[in-house]
PDB file of C-alpha atoms in Angstrom:
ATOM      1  CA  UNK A   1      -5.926   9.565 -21.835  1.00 47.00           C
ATOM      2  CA  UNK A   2      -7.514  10.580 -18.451  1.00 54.00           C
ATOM      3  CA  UNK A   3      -4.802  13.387 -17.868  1.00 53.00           C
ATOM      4  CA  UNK A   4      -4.991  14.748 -21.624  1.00 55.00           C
ATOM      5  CA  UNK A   5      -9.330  14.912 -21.053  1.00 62.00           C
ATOM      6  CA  UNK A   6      -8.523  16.734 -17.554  1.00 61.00           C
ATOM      7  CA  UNK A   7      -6.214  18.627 -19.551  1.00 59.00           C
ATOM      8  CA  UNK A   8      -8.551  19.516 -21.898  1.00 61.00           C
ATOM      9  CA  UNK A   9     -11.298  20.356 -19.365  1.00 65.00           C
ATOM     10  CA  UNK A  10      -9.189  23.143 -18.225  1.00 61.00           C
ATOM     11  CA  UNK A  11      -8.498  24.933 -21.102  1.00 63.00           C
ATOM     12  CA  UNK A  12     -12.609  24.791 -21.600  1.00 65.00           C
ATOM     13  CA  UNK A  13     -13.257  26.500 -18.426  1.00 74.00           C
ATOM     14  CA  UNK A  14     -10.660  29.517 -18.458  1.00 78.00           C
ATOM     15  CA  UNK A  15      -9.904  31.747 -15.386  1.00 81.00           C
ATOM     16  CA  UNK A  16     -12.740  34.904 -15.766  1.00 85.00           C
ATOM     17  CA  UNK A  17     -12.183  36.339 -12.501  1.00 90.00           C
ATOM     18  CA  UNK A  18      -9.248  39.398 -13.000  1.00 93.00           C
ATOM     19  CA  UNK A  19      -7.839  38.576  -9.039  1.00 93.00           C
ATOM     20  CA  UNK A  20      -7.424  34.762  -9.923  1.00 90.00           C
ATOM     21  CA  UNK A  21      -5.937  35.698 -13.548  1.00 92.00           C
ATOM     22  CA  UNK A  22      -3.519  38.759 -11.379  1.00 95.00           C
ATOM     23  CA  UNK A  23      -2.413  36.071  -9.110  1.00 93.00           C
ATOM     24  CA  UNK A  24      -1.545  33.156 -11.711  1.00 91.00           C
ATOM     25  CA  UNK A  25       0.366  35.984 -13.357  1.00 94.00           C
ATOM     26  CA  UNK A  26       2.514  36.239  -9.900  1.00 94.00           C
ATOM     27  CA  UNK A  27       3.174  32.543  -9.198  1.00 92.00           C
ATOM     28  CA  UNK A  28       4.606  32.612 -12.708  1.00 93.00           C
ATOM     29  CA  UNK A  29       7.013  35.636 -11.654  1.00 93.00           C
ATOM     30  CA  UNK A  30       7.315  34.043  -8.314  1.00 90.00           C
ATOM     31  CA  UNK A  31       8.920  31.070  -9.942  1.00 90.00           C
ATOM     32  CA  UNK A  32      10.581  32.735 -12.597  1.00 91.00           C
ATOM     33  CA  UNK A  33      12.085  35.041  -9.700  1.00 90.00           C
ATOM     34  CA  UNK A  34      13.048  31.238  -7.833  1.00 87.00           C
ATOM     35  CA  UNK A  35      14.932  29.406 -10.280  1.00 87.00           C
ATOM     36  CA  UNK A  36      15.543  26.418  -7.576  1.00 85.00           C
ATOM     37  CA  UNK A  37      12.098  26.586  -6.566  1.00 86.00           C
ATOM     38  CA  UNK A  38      11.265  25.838 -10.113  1.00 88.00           C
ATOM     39  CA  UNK A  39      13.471  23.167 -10.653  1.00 89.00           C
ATOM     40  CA  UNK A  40      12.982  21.763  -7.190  1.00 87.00           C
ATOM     41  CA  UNK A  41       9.194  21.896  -8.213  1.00 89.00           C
ATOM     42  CA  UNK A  42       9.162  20.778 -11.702  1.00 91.00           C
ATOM     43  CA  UNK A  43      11.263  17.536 -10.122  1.00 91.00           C
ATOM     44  CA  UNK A  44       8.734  16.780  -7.622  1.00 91.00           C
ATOM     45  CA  UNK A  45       5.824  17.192  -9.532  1.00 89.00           C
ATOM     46  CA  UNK A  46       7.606  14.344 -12.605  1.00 90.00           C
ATOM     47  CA  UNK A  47       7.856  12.268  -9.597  1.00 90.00           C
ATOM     48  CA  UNK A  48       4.475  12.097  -8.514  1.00 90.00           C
ATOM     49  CA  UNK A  49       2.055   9.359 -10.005  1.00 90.00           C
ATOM     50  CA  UNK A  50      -1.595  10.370 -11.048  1.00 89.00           C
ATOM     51  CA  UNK A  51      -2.948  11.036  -7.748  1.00 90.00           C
ATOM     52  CA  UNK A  52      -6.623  12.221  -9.239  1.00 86.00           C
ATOM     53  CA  UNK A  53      -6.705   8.906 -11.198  1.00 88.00           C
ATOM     54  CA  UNK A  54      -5.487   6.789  -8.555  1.00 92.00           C
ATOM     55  CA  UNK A  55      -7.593   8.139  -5.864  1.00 92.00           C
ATOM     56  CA  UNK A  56     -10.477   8.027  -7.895  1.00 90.00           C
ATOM     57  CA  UNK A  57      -9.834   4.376  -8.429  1.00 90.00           C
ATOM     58  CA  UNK A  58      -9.528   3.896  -4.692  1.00 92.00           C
ATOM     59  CA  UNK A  59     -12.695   5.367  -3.861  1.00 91.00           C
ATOM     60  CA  UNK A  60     -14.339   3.236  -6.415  1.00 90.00           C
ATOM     61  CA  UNK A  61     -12.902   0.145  -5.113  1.00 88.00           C
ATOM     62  CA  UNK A  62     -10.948  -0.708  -8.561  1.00 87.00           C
ATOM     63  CA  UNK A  63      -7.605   0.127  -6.872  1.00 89.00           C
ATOM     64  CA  UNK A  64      -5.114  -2.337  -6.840  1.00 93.00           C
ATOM     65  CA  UNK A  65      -2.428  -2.976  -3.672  1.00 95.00           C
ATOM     66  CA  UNK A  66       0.482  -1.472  -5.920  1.00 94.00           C
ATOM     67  CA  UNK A  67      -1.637   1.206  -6.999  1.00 95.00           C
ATOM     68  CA  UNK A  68      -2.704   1.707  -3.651  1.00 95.00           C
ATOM     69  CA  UNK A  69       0.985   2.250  -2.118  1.00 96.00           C
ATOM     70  CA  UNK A  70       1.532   4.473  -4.602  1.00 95.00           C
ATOM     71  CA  UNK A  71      -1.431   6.712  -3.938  1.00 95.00           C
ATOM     72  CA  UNK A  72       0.773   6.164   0.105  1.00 96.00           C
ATOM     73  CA  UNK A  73       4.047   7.149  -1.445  1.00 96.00           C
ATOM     74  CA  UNK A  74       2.784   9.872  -3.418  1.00 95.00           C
ATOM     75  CA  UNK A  75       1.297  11.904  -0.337  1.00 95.00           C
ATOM     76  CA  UNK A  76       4.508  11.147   1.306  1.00 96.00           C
ATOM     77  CA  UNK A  77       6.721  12.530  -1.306  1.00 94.00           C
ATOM     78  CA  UNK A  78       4.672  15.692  -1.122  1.00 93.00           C
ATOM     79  CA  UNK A  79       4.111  15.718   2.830  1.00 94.00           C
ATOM     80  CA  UNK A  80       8.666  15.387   2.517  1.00 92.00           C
ATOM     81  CA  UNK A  81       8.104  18.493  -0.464  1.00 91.00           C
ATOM     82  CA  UNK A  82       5.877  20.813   1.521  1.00 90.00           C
ATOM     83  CA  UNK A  83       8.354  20.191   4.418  1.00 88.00           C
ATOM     84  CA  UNK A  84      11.781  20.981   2.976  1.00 84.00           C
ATOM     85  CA  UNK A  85       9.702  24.282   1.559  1.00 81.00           C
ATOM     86  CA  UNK A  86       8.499  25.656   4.759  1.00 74.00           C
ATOM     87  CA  UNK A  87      12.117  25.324   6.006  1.00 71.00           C
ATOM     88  CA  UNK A  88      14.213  26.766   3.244  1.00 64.00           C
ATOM     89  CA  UNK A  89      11.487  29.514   2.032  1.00 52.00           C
ATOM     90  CA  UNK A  90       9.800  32.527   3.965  1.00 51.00           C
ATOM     91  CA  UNK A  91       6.190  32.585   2.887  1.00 44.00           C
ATOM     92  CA  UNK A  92       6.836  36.386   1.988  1.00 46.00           C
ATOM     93  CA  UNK A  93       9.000  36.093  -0.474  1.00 78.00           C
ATOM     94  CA  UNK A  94       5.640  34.519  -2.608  1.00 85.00           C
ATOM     95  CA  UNK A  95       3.671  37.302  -4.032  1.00 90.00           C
ATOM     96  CA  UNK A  96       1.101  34.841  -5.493  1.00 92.00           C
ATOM     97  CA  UNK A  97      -1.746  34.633  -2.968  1.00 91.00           C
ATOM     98  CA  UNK A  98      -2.736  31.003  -4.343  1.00 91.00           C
ATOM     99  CA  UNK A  99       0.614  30.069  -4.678  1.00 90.00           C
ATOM    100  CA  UNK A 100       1.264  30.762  -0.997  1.00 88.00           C
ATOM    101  CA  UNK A 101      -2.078  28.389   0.011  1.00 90.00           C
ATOM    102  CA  UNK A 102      -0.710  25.372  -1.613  1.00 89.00           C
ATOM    103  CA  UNK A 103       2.626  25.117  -0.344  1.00 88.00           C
ATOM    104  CA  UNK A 104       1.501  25.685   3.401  1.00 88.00           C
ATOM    105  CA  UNK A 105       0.242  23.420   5.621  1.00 90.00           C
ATOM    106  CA  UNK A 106      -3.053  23.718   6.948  1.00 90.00           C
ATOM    107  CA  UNK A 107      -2.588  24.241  10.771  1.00 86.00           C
ATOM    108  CA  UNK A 108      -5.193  25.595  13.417  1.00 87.00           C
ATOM    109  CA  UNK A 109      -3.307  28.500  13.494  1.00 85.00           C
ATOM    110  CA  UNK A 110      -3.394  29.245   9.300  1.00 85.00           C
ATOM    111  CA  UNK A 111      -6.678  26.914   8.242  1.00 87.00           C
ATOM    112  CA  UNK A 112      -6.902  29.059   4.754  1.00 89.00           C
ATOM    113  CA  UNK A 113      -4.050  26.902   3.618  1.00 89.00           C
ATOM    114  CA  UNK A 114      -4.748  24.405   1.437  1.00 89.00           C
ATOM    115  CA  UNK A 115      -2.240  21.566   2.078  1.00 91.00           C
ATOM    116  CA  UNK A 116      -3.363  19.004   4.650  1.00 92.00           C
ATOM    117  CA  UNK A 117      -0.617  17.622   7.293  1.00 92.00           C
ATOM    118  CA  UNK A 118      -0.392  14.011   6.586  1.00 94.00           C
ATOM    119  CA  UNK A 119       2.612  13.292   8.816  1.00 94.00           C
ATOM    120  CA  UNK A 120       0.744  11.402  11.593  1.00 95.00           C
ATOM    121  CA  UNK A 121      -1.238   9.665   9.119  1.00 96.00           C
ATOM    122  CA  UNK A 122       1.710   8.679   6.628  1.00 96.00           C
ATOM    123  CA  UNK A 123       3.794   7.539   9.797  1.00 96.00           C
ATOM    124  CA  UNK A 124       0.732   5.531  10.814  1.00 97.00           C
ATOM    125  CA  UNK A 125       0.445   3.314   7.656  1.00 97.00           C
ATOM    126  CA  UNK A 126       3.847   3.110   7.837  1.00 97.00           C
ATOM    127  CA  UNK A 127       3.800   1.860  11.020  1.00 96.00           C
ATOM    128  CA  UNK A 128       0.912  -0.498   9.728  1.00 97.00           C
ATOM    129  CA  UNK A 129       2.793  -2.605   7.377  1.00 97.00           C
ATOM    130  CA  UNK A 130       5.917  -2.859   5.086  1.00 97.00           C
ATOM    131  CA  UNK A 131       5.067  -1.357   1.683  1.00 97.00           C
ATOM    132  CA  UNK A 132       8.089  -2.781  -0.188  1.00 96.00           C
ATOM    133  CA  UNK A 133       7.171  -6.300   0.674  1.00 96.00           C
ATOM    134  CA  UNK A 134       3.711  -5.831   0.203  1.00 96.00           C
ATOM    135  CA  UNK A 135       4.532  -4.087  -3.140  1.00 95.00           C
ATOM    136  CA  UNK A 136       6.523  -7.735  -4.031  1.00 95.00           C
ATOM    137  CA  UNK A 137       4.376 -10.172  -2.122  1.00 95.00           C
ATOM    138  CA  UNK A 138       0.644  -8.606  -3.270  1.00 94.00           C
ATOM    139  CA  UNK A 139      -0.374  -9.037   0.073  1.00 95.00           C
ATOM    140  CA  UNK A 140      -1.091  -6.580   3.090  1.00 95.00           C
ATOM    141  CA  UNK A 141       0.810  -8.003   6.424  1.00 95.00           C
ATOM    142  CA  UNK A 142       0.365  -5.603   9.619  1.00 96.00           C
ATOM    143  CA  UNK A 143       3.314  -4.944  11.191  1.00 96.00           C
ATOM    144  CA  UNK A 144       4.175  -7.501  14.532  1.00 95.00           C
ATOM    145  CA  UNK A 145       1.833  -5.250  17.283  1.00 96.00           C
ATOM    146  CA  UNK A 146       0.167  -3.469  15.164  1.00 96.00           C
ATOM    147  CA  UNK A 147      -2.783  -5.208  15.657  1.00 96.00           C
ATOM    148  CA  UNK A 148      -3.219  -7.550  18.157  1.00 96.00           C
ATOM    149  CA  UNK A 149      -5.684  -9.057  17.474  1.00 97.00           C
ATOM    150  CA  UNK A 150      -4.222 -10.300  14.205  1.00 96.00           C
ATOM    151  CA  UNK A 151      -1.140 -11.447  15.860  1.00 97.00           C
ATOM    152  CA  UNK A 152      -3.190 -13.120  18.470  1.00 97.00           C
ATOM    153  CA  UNK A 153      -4.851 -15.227  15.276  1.00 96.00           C
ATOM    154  CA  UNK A 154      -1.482 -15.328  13.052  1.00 95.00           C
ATOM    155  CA  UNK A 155       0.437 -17.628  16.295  1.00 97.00           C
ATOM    156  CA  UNK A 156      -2.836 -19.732  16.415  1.00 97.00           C
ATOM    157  CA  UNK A 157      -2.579 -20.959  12.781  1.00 95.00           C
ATOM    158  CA  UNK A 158       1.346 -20.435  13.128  1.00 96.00           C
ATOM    159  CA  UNK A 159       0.761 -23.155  16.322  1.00 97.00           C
ATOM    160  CA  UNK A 160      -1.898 -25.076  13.739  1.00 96.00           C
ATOM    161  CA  UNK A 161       0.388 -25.136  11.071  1.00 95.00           C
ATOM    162  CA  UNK A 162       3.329 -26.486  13.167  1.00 97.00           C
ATOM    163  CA  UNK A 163       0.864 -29.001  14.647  1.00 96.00           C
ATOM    164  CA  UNK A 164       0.460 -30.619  10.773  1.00 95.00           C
ATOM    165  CA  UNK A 165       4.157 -30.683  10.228  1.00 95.00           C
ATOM    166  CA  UNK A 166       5.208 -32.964  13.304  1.00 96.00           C
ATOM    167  CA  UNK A 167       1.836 -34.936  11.845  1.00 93.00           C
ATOM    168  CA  UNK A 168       3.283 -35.578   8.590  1.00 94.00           C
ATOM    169  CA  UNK A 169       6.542 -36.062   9.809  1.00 95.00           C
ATOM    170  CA  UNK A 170       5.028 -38.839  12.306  1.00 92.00           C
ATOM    171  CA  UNK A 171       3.228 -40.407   9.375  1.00 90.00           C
ATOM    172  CA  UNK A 172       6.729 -40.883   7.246  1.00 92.00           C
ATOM    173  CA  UNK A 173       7.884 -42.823  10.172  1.00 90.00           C
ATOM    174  CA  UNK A 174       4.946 -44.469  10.174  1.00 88.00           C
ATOM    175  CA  UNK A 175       4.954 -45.566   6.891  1.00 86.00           C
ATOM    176  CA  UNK A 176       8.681 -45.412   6.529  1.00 88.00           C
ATOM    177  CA  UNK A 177       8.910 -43.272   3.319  1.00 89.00           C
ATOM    178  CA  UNK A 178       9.042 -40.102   2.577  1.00 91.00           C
ATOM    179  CA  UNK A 179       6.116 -40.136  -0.088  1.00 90.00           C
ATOM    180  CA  UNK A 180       3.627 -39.221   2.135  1.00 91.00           C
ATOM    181  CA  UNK A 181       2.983 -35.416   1.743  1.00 92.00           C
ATOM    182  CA  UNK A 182      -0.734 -33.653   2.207  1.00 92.00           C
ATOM    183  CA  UNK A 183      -2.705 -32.602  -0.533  1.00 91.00           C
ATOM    184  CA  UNK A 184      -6.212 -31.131  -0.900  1.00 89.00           C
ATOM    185  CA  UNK A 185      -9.083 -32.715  -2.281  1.00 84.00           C
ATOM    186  CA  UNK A 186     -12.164 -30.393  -2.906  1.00 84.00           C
ATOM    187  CA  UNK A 187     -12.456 -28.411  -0.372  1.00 86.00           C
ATOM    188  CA  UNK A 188     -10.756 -30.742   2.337  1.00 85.00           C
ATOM    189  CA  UNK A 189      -7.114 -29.571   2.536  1.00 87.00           C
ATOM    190  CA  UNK A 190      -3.992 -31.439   4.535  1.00 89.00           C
ATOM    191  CA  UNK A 191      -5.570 -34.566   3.449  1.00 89.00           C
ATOM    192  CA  UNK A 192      -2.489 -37.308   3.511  1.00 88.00           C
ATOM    193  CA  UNK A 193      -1.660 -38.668   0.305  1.00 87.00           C
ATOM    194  CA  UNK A 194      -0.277 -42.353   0.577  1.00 86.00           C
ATOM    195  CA  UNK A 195       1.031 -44.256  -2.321  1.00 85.00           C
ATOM    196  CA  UNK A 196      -0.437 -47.471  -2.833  1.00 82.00           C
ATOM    197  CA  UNK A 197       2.821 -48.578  -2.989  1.00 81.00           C
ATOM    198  CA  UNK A 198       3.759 -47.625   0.310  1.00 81.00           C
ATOM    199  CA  UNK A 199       0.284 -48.791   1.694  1.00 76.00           C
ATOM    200  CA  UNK A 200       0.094 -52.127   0.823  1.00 75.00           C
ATOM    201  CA  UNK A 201       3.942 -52.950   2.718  1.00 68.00           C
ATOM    202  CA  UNK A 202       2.092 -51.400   5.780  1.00 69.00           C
ATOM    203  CA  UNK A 203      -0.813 -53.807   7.135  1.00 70.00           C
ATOM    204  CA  UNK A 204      -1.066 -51.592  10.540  1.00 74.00           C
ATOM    205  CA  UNK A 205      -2.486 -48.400   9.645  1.00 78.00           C
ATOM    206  CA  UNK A 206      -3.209 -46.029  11.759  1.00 78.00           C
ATOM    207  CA  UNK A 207      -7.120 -46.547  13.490  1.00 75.00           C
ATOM    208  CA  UNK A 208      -7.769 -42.597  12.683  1.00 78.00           C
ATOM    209  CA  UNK A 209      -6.924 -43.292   9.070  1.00 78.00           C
ATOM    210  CA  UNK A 210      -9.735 -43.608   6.155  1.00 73.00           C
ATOM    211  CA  UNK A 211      -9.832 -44.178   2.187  1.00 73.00           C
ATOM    212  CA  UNK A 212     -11.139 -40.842   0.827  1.00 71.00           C
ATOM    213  CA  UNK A 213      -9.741 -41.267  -2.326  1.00 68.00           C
ATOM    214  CA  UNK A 214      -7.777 -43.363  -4.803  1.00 67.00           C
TER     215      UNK A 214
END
């Protein structure tokens, strides 16, 4: 719906200028004079997800993690497009002026270009985290070293966590079953659950031990 209304947008607001009009009229012969620049093109651009919609989801904060790595993949399909472009096209082989802009990358040394170079920022997020598993999983994990911080945080509740195993595990011996598991109660998790089964063969329970619940 939102790409038919931009759609329609368009055709509302015509090119007036004669220049702009002259130089749409070239990128058309430009690809018609191109064949595998148009099919190359017309591939790329099927490929690609709603970037307009999708980013203006992001910036509203209504973007979701898939639709988030999409936004990611998209800007690296078109950083790989732009790429493979420079290197098997000479710029003057493109009469269209406009044309020319938006298939060159914007460099210190040609800033009227309109095409951004995303490589260091696309290899950066990349580096960040894995987007397939985070496309499966729903959840953002940075990369081991990415942060440290993080990591620093992740082996403390990693240590935590490994702490509460050997706990329970020291509890079934205790109690000599294999019942006793943790559950949460409110807000209090890794509370042991003991059957009252198991409980009342056990007169020696533990001094750190207390009813919470039955």
């Amino acid at each position: 719906k939102q790409w038919y209304q931009r759609r329609v947008r368009g055709l509302l607001s015509p090119l007036s200028r004669i220049e702009l009009i002259e130089d749409r009229l070239k990128a058309i012969d430009d690809f018609n004079a191109n064949p595998e620049f148009l099919d190359t093109t017309t591939i790329f651009l099927g490929s690609l997800p709603d970037l307009e919609r999708l980013l203006s989801r992001l910036h509203s904060g209504g973007c979701a993690l898939t639709q988030f790595i999409k936004v990611l993949e998209g800007f690296e399909a078109a950083q790989t497009f732009i790429s493979q472009l420079s290197q098997s096209m000479e710029a003057p082989e493109l009469t269209s002026r406009q044309l020319k802009l938006i298939t060159t990358f914007c460099t210190p040394d040609n800033e009227d270009a309109l095409f951004p170079d995303l490589e260091s920022e696309i290899s950066d997020m990349r580096a960040a985290f894995d987007w397939d598993n985070s496309k499966k999983s729903g959840v953002i994990e940075p990369r081991r070293g990415y942060i440290i911080e993080y990591d620093k945080e992740k082996d403390r509740l990693d240590q935590i966590d490994s702490e509460l195993d050997n706990y329970l595990e020291q509890a079934k011996k205790h109690f000599k079953s294999t019942d006793i598991k943790y559950v949460k109660l409110g807000k209090e998790s890794h509370q042991i659950e003991v059957p009252m089964k198991v409980a009342n063969l056990n007169k020696n329970i533990p001094k750190e031990y207390y009813i919470s619940s039955q």
